[in-house]
Short mmCIF file of C-alpha atoms and ligand atoms in Angstrom, two decimals:
data_model
loop_
_atom_site.label_atom_id
_atom_site.label_comp_id
_atom_site.label_asym_id
_atom_site.label_seq_id
_atom_site.Cartn_x
_atom_site.Cartn_y
_atom_site.Cartn_z
CA MET B 1 -33.17 82.81 -33.93
CA ASN B 2 -33.70 81.25 -36.97
CA ASN B 3 -36.99 80.63 -38.87
CA PHE B 4 -38.22 76.73 -38.51
CA THR B 5 -40.67 74.27 -39.54
CA TYR B 6 -41.39 71.97 -36.44
CA TYR B 7 -43.66 68.27 -38.51
CA ALA B 8 -43.52 65.57 -35.35
CA PRO B 9 -46.51 64.03 -36.40
CA THR B 10 -46.24 60.94 -34.37
CA LYS B 11 -48.55 59.34 -31.71
CA ILE B 12 -46.99 57.97 -28.78
CA VAL B 13 -48.20 55.13 -26.70
CA PHE B 14 -45.21 55.13 -23.94
CA GLY B 15 -45.23 52.88 -20.46
CA LYS B 16 -45.57 49.44 -19.53
CA GLY B 17 -47.68 47.20 -21.01
CA THR B 18 -48.15 49.43 -24.03
CA GLU B 19 -47.16 46.59 -26.97
CA SER B 20 -50.74 45.12 -26.07
CA GLN B 21 -52.30 48.12 -28.07
CA ALA B 22 -50.32 47.39 -31.72
CA GLY B 23 -53.06 45.27 -32.73
CA SER B 24 -55.45 48.59 -31.65
CA LEU B 25 -53.21 50.98 -32.74
CA VAL B 26 -52.84 48.81 -36.47
CA ALA B 27 -56.43 48.67 -36.96
CA THR B 28 -57.18 52.46 -36.83
CA GLN B 29 -54.93 52.93 -39.63
CA SER B 30 -57.90 51.59 -41.92
CA CYS B 31 -55.15 49.01 -43.41
CA LYS B 32 -56.03 45.62 -45.13
CA LYS B 33 -52.90 43.58 -44.90
CA VAL B 34 -49.50 44.66 -42.62
CA LEU B 35 -46.55 43.45 -42.63
CA ILE B 36 -44.15 42.62 -39.48
CA HIS B 37 -40.63 43.29 -39.81
CA TYR B 38 -38.32 42.39 -37.00
CA GLY B 39 -34.61 41.75 -36.88
CA SER B 40 -32.03 38.72 -35.82
CA GLY B 41 -34.62 37.51 -32.84
CA SER B 42 -34.82 39.57 -30.17
CA VAL B 43 -37.76 39.49 -30.80
CA LYS B 44 -38.22 35.47 -30.81
CA LYS B 45 -36.43 34.94 -27.39
CA THR B 46 -38.12 37.07 -25.36
CA GLY B 47 -42.15 36.35 -27.13
CA LEU B 48 -42.27 40.60 -28.32
CA LEU B 49 -43.01 39.12 -31.67
CA ASP B 50 -45.54 35.88 -30.34
CA ARG B 51 -47.48 39.15 -28.01
CA VAL B 52 -47.49 41.45 -30.42
CA LYS B 53 -48.89 38.91 -33.57
CA LYS B 54 -51.50 38.00 -30.49
CA SER B 55 -52.96 41.72 -30.29
CA LEU B 56 -52.96 41.85 -34.18
CA ASP B 57 -54.59 38.28 -34.11
CA GLU B 58 -57.33 39.49 -32.01
CA ALA B 59 -58.08 43.14 -33.35
CA GLY B 60 -58.50 40.88 -36.61
CA VAL B 61 -55.55 42.73 -38.52
CA SER B 62 -54.15 40.40 -41.41
CA PHE B 63 -50.56 40.19 -41.54
CA VAL B 64 -47.51 38.98 -43.06
CA GLU B 65 -43.62 38.49 -41.99
CA LEU B 66 -40.19 39.29 -42.86
CA GLY B 67 -37.15 39.36 -40.00
CA GLY B 68 -33.43 39.05 -40.57
CA VAL B 69 -33.04 43.00 -40.56
CA VAL B 70 -28.90 42.83 -38.84
CA PRO B 71 -27.32 46.60 -37.24
CA ASN B 72 -26.99 48.93 -40.74
CA PRO B 73 -29.74 47.88 -42.25
CA ARG B 74 -28.86 45.74 -45.92
CA LEU B 75 -30.42 47.12 -49.41
CA SER B 76 -30.62 43.45 -50.39
CA LEU B 77 -33.53 42.64 -47.50
CA VAL B 78 -35.13 45.79 -47.99
CA ARG B 79 -35.42 44.92 -52.17
CA GLU B 80 -36.72 40.87 -51.01
CA GLY B 81 -39.34 43.47 -48.73
CA ILE B 82 -40.75 45.19 -51.54
CA ALA B 83 -41.59 42.44 -53.46
CA LEU B 84 -43.15 40.95 -50.15
CA CYS B 85 -45.22 43.84 -49.84
CA LYS B 86 -45.83 43.79 -53.78
CA LYS B 87 -46.90 40.35 -53.68
CA GLU B 88 -48.77 40.46 -50.96
CA GLY B 89 -50.95 43.56 -51.11
CA VAL B 90 -49.90 44.80 -47.63
CA ASP B 91 -50.50 48.54 -46.92
CA PHE B 92 -48.91 48.83 -43.02
CA ILE B 93 -45.35 48.22 -41.84
CA LEU B 94 -45.44 47.16 -38.41
CA ALA B 95 -41.45 47.66 -37.33
CA VAL B 96 -40.86 45.54 -34.43
CA GLY B 97 -36.82 46.38 -32.82
CA GLY B 98 -34.84 49.01 -33.63
CA GLY B 99 -32.71 52.12 -35.67
CA SER B 100 -32.18 49.03 -37.91
CA VAL B 101 -35.59 47.59 -38.52
CA ILE B 102 -37.31 51.28 -38.52
CA ASP B 103 -34.73 52.16 -40.77
CA SER B 104 -35.55 49.45 -43.18
CA ALA B 105 -39.58 49.50 -42.82
CA LYS B 106 -39.06 53.16 -43.93
CA ALA B 107 -36.76 52.08 -47.12
CA ILE B 108 -39.51 49.06 -48.20
CA GLY B 109 -42.40 51.66 -47.85
CA TYR B 110 -40.88 54.11 -49.86
CA GLY B 111 -39.77 50.92 -52.71
CA ALA B 112 -42.82 49.35 -52.58
CA THR B 113 -45.13 52.87 -53.87
CA ASN B 114 -43.06 54.65 -56.16
CA ASP B 115 -41.88 54.19 -59.49
CA PHE B 116 -37.75 54.35 -59.59
CA ASP B 117 -35.05 52.45 -57.95
CA VAL B 118 -35.51 52.40 -54.08
CA TRP B 119 -31.36 52.79 -53.09
CA ASP B 120 -32.30 56.38 -56.12
CA ILE B 121 -33.48 57.54 -53.71
CA PHE B 122 -30.08 57.13 -50.53
CA GLU B 123 -28.14 58.35 -54.14
CA LYS B 124 -30.00 61.53 -53.71
CA LYS B 125 -31.52 60.75 -57.94
CA ALA B 126 -34.66 61.11 -56.74
CA SER B 127 -37.30 62.23 -54.38
CA PRO B 128 -40.48 59.67 -52.58
CA LYS B 129 -43.62 61.60 -53.10
CA ASN B 130 -45.34 57.72 -51.03
CA CYS B 131 -44.55 55.87 -48.32
CA LEU B 132 -46.04 52.83 -46.61
CA PRO B 133 -47.59 54.03 -43.29
CA ILE B 134 -45.32 52.87 -40.53
CA GLY B 135 -45.52 51.99 -36.61
CA VAL B 136 -42.95 50.68 -35.26
CA VAL B 137 -42.92 48.69 -31.82
CA LEU B 138 -39.11 50.47 -29.64
CA THR B 139 -37.77 47.70 -28.49
CA ILE B 140 -34.00 50.36 -28.10
CA ALA B 141 -33.60 53.56 -27.56
CA ALA B 142 -31.01 55.03 -29.76
CA SER B 143 -31.60 55.89 -32.94
CA GLY B 144 -34.41 57.46 -32.80
CA SER B 145 -35.71 56.63 -36.01
CA GLU B 146 -39.21 55.96 -34.41
CA MET B 147 -40.19 60.04 -34.79
CA SER B 148 -37.49 61.46 -37.33
CA ASN B 149 -37.80 61.72 -41.17
CA SER B 150 -34.81 59.65 -41.84
CA ALA B 151 -33.91 56.38 -42.43
CA VAL B 152 -29.90 54.84 -42.85
CA ILE B 153 -29.10 51.88 -45.84
CA THR B 154 -26.29 49.70 -46.31
CA ASN B 155 -25.73 49.36 -50.23
CA GLU B 156 -23.03 45.98 -49.95
CA ASP B 157 -22.60 47.11 -53.53
CA GLY B 158 -19.81 49.37 -52.49
CA TRP B 159 -20.59 48.91 -48.48
CA LYS B 160 -22.40 52.75 -48.94
CA LYS B 161 -24.33 53.86 -46.24
CA ARG B 162 -26.39 56.43 -47.04
CA GLY B 163 -29.47 57.74 -45.31
CA SER B 164 -32.15 59.86 -46.82
CA ASN B 165 -34.91 62.38 -44.69
CA PHE B 166 -38.56 63.03 -46.17
CA ASP B 167 -41.29 64.07 -43.73
CA ILE B 168 -43.42 60.84 -45.12
CA CYS B 169 -41.40 58.26 -43.69
CA ARG B 170 -42.52 59.40 -40.22
CA PRO B 171 -43.57 56.79 -38.96
CA LYS B 172 -48.06 57.34 -37.71
CA PHE B 173 -47.50 55.67 -34.47
CA ALA B 174 -44.62 54.34 -32.35
CA ILE B 175 -45.20 51.80 -29.01
CA MET B 176 -42.51 52.73 -26.17
CA ASN B 177 -42.36 50.56 -23.39
CA PRO B 178 -38.87 51.06 -21.69
CA GLU B 179 -39.36 47.42 -19.43
CA LEU B 180 -39.25 46.14 -23.42
CA THR B 181 -34.97 47.34 -23.54
CA MET B 182 -34.21 46.00 -20.14
CA THR B 183 -33.49 42.94 -22.62
CA LEU B 184 -30.24 44.59 -24.06
CA PRO B 185 -26.95 44.03 -23.70
CA GLU B 186 -24.83 46.74 -21.54
CA TYR B 187 -23.56 47.30 -24.48
CA GLN B 188 -25.98 48.34 -26.81
CA THR B 189 -27.30 49.90 -24.38
CA MET B 190 -24.49 52.18 -23.68
CA CYS B 191 -24.14 52.68 -27.60
CA GLY B 192 -27.66 53.74 -28.01
CA SER B 193 -27.40 56.69 -25.23
CA THR B 194 -24.06 57.52 -27.12
CA ASP B 195 -26.72 57.82 -29.92
CA ILE B 196 -29.08 59.77 -28.35
CA LEU B 197 -26.59 61.77 -26.36
CA MET B 198 -25.04 62.72 -30.07
CA HIS B 199 -28.30 64.13 -31.86
CA THR B 200 -28.65 67.11 -29.69
CA MET B 201 -25.17 67.34 -29.62
CA GLU B 202 -25.00 67.80 -33.32
CA ARG B 203 -27.38 69.86 -33.53
CA TYR B 204 -26.08 71.89 -30.57
CA PHE B 205 -23.00 72.92 -32.34
CA THR B 206 -24.23 75.35 -34.83
CA SER B 207 -22.39 78.89 -35.65
CA GLN B 208 -25.99 79.43 -37.57
CA GLY B 209 -27.55 81.34 -33.92
CA ASN B 210 -29.36 80.56 -30.99
CA MET B 211 -32.51 80.43 -29.64
CA GLN B 212 -32.35 79.86 -25.13
CA ILE B 213 -34.97 78.05 -25.04
CA THR B 214 -33.71 75.66 -28.02
CA ASP B 215 -30.36 75.49 -25.53
CA GLY B 216 -31.98 74.19 -22.31
CA ILE B 217 -34.46 71.84 -23.44
CA ALA B 218 -31.38 70.51 -25.14
CA GLU B 219 -29.06 70.42 -22.17
CA SER B 220 -31.74 68.91 -19.90
CA LEU B 221 -31.81 66.07 -21.96
CA MET B 222 -28.00 65.59 -22.51
CA ARG B 223 -27.40 66.09 -18.72
CA THR B 224 -30.87 63.60 -18.16
CA VAL B 225 -29.14 60.96 -20.07
CA ILE B 226 -26.43 61.13 -18.41
CA GLU B 227 -27.01 61.28 -15.15
CA ASN B 228 -29.61 57.55 -16.27
CA THR B 229 -27.14 56.02 -17.95
CA ARG B 230 -24.68 56.31 -14.91
CA ILE B 231 -27.55 54.29 -13.28
CA LEU B 232 -28.06 51.75 -16.28
CA ILE B 233 -25.25 50.61 -15.75
CA LYS B 234 -25.15 49.95 -11.79
CA LYS B 235 -28.68 48.61 -12.33
CA PRO B 236 -29.14 48.08 -15.43
CA ASN B 237 -32.98 47.41 -14.85
CA ASP B 238 -34.37 50.39 -13.23
CA TYR B 239 -37.22 51.38 -15.19
CA ASP B 240 -37.16 55.34 -14.40
CA ALA B 241 -33.91 55.53 -15.67
CA ARG B 242 -35.08 53.46 -18.86
CA ALA B 243 -37.81 55.21 -19.09
CA GLU B 244 -36.20 59.02 -19.06
CA ILE B 245 -33.38 57.48 -21.73
CA MET B 246 -36.11 56.41 -24.01
CA TRP B 247 -38.07 59.33 -24.13
CA ALA B 248 -34.77 61.15 -24.43
CA GLY B 249 -33.91 59.55 -27.77
CA SER B 250 -37.22 60.21 -29.04
CA LEU B 251 -36.92 63.73 -28.42
CA SER B 252 -33.28 63.94 -29.18
CA HIS B 253 -33.96 63.17 -32.97
CA ASN B 254 -37.38 65.12 -34.02
CA ASP B 255 -35.86 68.29 -34.34
CA LEU B 256 -37.10 69.73 -30.82
CA THR B 257 -33.45 70.27 -29.56
CA GLY B 258 -32.76 72.09 -32.97
CA LEU B 259 -35.27 74.68 -33.55
CA GLY B 260 -34.21 77.93 -34.38
CA ASN B 261 -30.65 77.30 -34.38
CA GLY B 262 -29.98 76.98 -37.20
CA GLY B 263 -27.50 74.11 -36.89
CA ASN B 264 -27.76 70.77 -38.04
CA ASP B 265 -23.69 69.98 -38.26
CA PHE B 266 -23.42 66.11 -38.44
CA ALA B 267 -19.72 65.79 -38.91
CA SER B 268 -19.62 63.53 -36.57
CA HIS B 269 -22.17 61.11 -37.76
CA ARG B 270 -21.87 61.33 -41.03
CA LEU B 271 -18.10 60.69 -40.33
CA GLU B 272 -18.93 57.70 -39.07
CA HIS B 273 -21.80 56.36 -41.01
CA GLU B 274 -18.77 55.88 -43.24
CA LEU B 275 -16.87 53.30 -40.46
CA SER B 276 -20.11 51.49 -39.89
CA GLY B 277 -20.16 51.16 -43.68
CA MET B 278 -17.01 49.60 -44.29
CA PHE B 279 -16.59 48.37 -40.87
CA ASP B 280 -19.98 47.04 -39.74
CA VAL B 281 -18.88 48.26 -36.23
CA ALA B 282 -22.22 49.77 -34.13
CA HIS B 283 -23.59 53.24 -35.11
CA GLY B 284 -22.92 54.71 -31.56
CA ALA B 285 -19.69 52.91 -30.90
CA GLY B 286 -18.60 54.80 -33.70
CA LEU B 287 -19.98 57.55 -32.81
CA ALA B 288 -18.22 58.10 -29.25
CA ALA B 289 -15.03 56.52 -31.17
CA ILE B 290 -14.91 59.65 -33.84
CA TRP B 291 -16.63 62.98 -32.09
CA GLY B 292 -13.27 63.47 -29.67
CA THR B 293 -10.86 64.23 -32.25
CA TRP B 294 -13.79 66.33 -34.36
CA ALA B 295 -14.34 67.95 -31.49
CA ARG B 296 -10.53 68.67 -31.03
CA TYR B 297 -10.47 69.65 -35.00
CA VAL B 298 -13.67 72.25 -34.46
CA TYR B 299 -13.92 74.10 -30.91
CA LYS B 300 -12.16 77.39 -31.37
CA ASP B 301 -14.67 77.62 -35.00
CA CYS B 302 -17.66 77.67 -32.25
CA LEU B 303 -16.11 78.43 -29.18
CA HIS B 304 -19.35 80.36 -27.54
CA ARG B 305 -21.30 76.86 -27.43
CA PHE B 306 -18.07 74.51 -26.69
CA LYS B 307 -17.85 76.79 -23.37
CA LYS B 308 -21.77 76.47 -22.58
CA PHE B 309 -21.56 73.04 -23.23
CA ALA B 310 -18.54 72.68 -20.81
CA LEU B 311 -20.15 75.12 -18.49
CA ASN B 312 -24.26 74.04 -17.99
CA VAL B 313 -24.05 70.85 -19.11
CA TRP B 314 -20.69 69.52 -17.44
CA GLY B 315 -20.59 72.48 -14.51
CA VAL B 316 -16.60 73.02 -15.20
CA GLU B 317 -16.18 75.65 -13.33
CA ASN B 318 -15.84 79.46 -15.34
CA CYS B 319 -12.71 80.03 -14.84
CA GLY B 320 -9.60 80.35 -16.99
CA THR B 321 -9.60 81.52 -20.48
CA ASP B 322 -12.84 80.39 -22.80
CA GLU B 323 -9.70 77.70 -24.70
CA GLU B 324 -9.64 75.78 -21.57
CA ILE B 325 -13.04 76.24 -19.82
CA ALA B 326 -14.70 74.46 -23.43
CA LEU B 327 -11.52 71.55 -23.90
CA LYS B 328 -11.99 70.77 -20.48
CA GLY B 329 -15.86 69.87 -21.66
CA ILE B 330 -14.60 68.12 -24.17
CA GLU B 331 -12.00 65.87 -21.89
CA ALA B 332 -15.07 65.76 -19.80
CA MET B 333 -17.39 63.96 -22.42
CA GLU B 334 -14.52 61.92 -23.12
CA ASN B 335 -14.50 60.68 -19.75
CA PHE B 336 -18.17 60.40 -19.33
CA TYR B 337 -17.60 58.12 -23.48
CA ARG B 338 -14.70 56.35 -21.24
CA GLU B 339 -17.48 55.66 -18.04
CA ILE B 340 -19.18 54.32 -20.12
CA LYS B 341 -17.34 51.72 -21.85
CA MET B 342 -17.73 53.09 -25.22
CA PRO B 343 -14.69 53.58 -27.35
CA THR B 344 -12.91 57.10 -28.12
CA ASN B 345 -11.07 56.51 -30.73
CA LEU B 346 -10.49 54.02 -33.81
CA ARG B 347 -8.41 51.93 -32.11
CA GLU B 348 -10.44 50.85 -29.32
CA LEU B 349 -13.45 50.33 -31.32
CA GLY B 350 -11.58 47.68 -32.85
CA VAL B 351 -10.77 49.06 -36.39
CA SER B 352 -7.49 50.00 -37.67
CA PRO B 353 -7.86 50.79 -41.32
CA THR B 354 -4.99 51.56 -43.34
CA ASP B 355 -4.27 54.73 -44.76
CA GLU B 356 -5.60 53.81 -48.24
CA GLN B 357 -9.04 52.97 -46.73
CA ILE B 358 -8.88 56.56 -44.80
CA THR B 359 -8.87 58.35 -47.99
CA GLU B 360 -11.20 56.46 -48.95
CA LEU B 361 -13.47 57.05 -46.25
CA ALA B 362 -12.84 60.96 -46.36
CA LYS B 363 -13.62 60.50 -50.48
CA LYS B 364 -16.47 58.75 -49.91
CA CYS B 365 -18.35 60.91 -47.04
CA ALA B 366 -17.13 64.10 -49.32
CA ILE B 367 -18.74 61.69 -52.91
CA ALA B 368 -21.76 61.44 -50.15
CA THR B 369 -21.75 65.40 -48.52
CA GLY B 370 -21.81 66.67 -51.55
CA GLY B 371 -17.47 67.64 -50.87
CA LYS B 372 -18.76 69.64 -47.77
CA LEU B 373 -20.33 69.35 -44.09
CA GLY B 374 -21.15 71.00 -40.86
CA SER B 375 -22.07 73.90 -38.89
CA ALA B 376 -19.93 74.44 -36.12
CA LYS B 377 -17.01 74.45 -38.48
CA VAL B 378 -17.11 73.53 -42.50
CA LEU B 379 -15.11 70.79 -43.38
CA TYR B 380 -14.01 69.20 -46.97
CA GLU B 381 -12.04 66.22 -48.10
CA GLU B 382 -9.10 66.93 -46.76
CA ASP B 383 -10.50 68.40 -43.73
CA MET B 384 -11.93 64.61 -43.43
CA ARG B 385 -8.81 62.33 -44.02
CA LYS B 386 -7.96 64.51 -40.86
CA ILE B 387 -10.27 63.84 -39.03
CA PHE B 388 -10.14 59.58 -39.65
CA GLU B 389 -6.68 59.74 -39.47
CA GLY B 390 -5.91 61.80 -36.65
CA ALA B 391 -9.24 59.29 -34.77
CA ARG B 392 -6.99 55.59 -35.34
O1 LIG X 401 -31.67 42.02 -34.32
P1 LIG X 401 -31.99 42.05 -33.04
O2 LIG X 401 -31.49 39.94 -32.79
O3 LIG X 401 -33.20 42.40 -32.39
O4 LIG X 401 -30.83 42.36 -32.31
C1 LIG X 401 -30.78 43.58 -31.87
C2 LIG X 401 -29.35 43.97 -33.30
O5 LIG X 401 -28.30 43.13 -32.68
C3 LIG X 401 -30.08 44.73 -30.77
N1 LIG X 401 -31.40 44.79 -29.84
C4 LIG X 401 -32.50 45.26 -30.17
N2 LIG X 401 -33.63 45.18 -29.26
C5 LIG X 401 -33.55 44.93 -28.42
C6 LIG X 401 -31.58 44.16 -29.05
N3 LIG X 401 -31.62 42.38 -28.14
C7 LIG X 401 -32.20 42.58 -26.94
N4 LIG X 401 -33.21 42.93 -26.41
C8 LIG X 401 -33.94 43.54 -26.93
N5 LIG X 401 -34.55 44.94 -26.08
O6 LIG X 401 -29.26 45.58 -30.66
C9 LIG X 401 -28.53 45.18 -32.01
C10 LIG X 401 -28.80 47.02 -32.35
O7 LIG X 401 -29.91 47.19 -33.27
P2 LIG X 401 -29.79 48.63 -33.85
O8 LIG X 401 -32.08 48.42 -34.61
O9 LIG X 401 -29.30 48.05 -34.70
O10 LIG X 401 -30.40 49.60 -32.78
P3 LIG X 401 -30.04 51.15 -33.30
O11 LIG X 401 -31.36 51.44 -33.00
O12 LIG X 401 -29.01 51.24 -32.40
O13 LIG X 401 -30.29 51.72 -34.64
C11 LIG X 401 -29.10 51.49 -35.18
C12 LIG X 401 -29.22 52.77 -36.86
O14 LIG X 401 -29.85 53.58 -37.30
C13 LIG X 401 -29.52 54.13 -38.07
C14 LIG X 401 -27.37 54.49 -37.43
O15 LIG X 401 -26.74 54.99 -38.80
C15 LIG X 401 -27.90 52.18 -37.77
O16 LIG X 401 -27.74 51.23 -39.04
N6 LIG X 401 -30.14 55.92 -37.47
C16 LIG X 401 -30.90 55.58 -37.80
C17 LIG X 401 -30.99 57.45 -37.20
C18 LIG X 401 -32.42 57.49 -37.75
N7 LIG X 401 -33.23 56.59 -39.28
O17 LIG X 401 -32.80 58.22 -37.56
C19 LIG X 401 -31.07 58.78 -37.38
C20 LIG X 401 -29.52 57.98 -36.18
O18 LIG X 401 -28.10 58.70 -36.36
C21 LIG X 401 -28.70 56.03 -37.20
O19 LIG X 401 -28.10 56.78 -37.76
ZN1 LIG X 402 -27.00 58.59 -34.99
#
């Protein structure tokens, strides 16, 4: 068991109709002006934006707004948001949307309060001392950004997608009404479940030690997401299934499922970020497309965890060699991705990188990760290249 620090300061307000509390929750933050930040239109179509504005009006909170965040959120809009916050004296950001909107809000929060260029944070050239406080009305269960210390932004100059991790950006509160996720297209719901599973799997596959209670929480979370995603394929409006998955999304990425394990492999994530940076694919689908190839590449170096995963998450029968059992677990996971219509390779993801692009993806990933990556097995640039190549 490894030492750990656990910091999860976000107040969670969960359940039906909770978005009506947006105004009163913002009012407790003693702020003068709020930026309501949102995406490309779903919150207008569903009427959520109007309900949130009404709630702010009723609480006497003044606000400005900035929409237009796209999946794989762009640096150019972040810069626009920073300028707006400075001009309007914004001192709180309310993100109404998913991971892309929340991450864009976090980056704006950094840029508005630090005296260096915001991209320096994502290039690891500067550490932010400050961030504007952020609140969230969550509309998709996926990224876990509503409780995480991460923000992931894409710089259109070079199509570099880069993440940053600092506790000061963790949201002050997150309003989570599972009903709001019922308007999602099936593909986005499935991408979300994939991302949620992956946030726990990235922590679970580690060669750094283990902690029984953490593994138990992680395995239960994975089984719960699998079971309830299967329900949502048939019954997308099942409230309880939506609720299970939404809460799993937050727990999966607020660090709980890796405590004491010394894990944080995150290789599939870092490889995927290069894919969605270059090809603008949905993050969850990109993860599914890369995972099987990664798993087969590393499992022998982390055999005990892959065996445990097969037995405790997939119920694989405990007979045969450890390797055979581990491989059955990997197959079961890939079959699940097929069942929920997620891709299991790059072709199915809809991208066909050339040899030069494969080399470039690996090079960019190596630069972004300081040359090595992973905990289940440490990967270098050549390993990254082989995984991209194998996933084609
Ligand atoms: O922009 P709108 O019109 O709102 O449409 C969005 C978007 O097209 C739509 N959507 C969201 N809620 C909806 C809805 N459509 C109908 N009804 C609703 N209730 O769904 C699409 C995807 O939204 P997005 O915010 O991009 O999804 P997600 O939450 O998966 O976020 C993905 C981003 O988060 C990053 C990813 O890399 C990606 O850039 N991540 C952030 C993390 C973090 N900050 O901790 C961790 C993750 O590993 C991830 O890297
Ligand atoms: Zn993710």
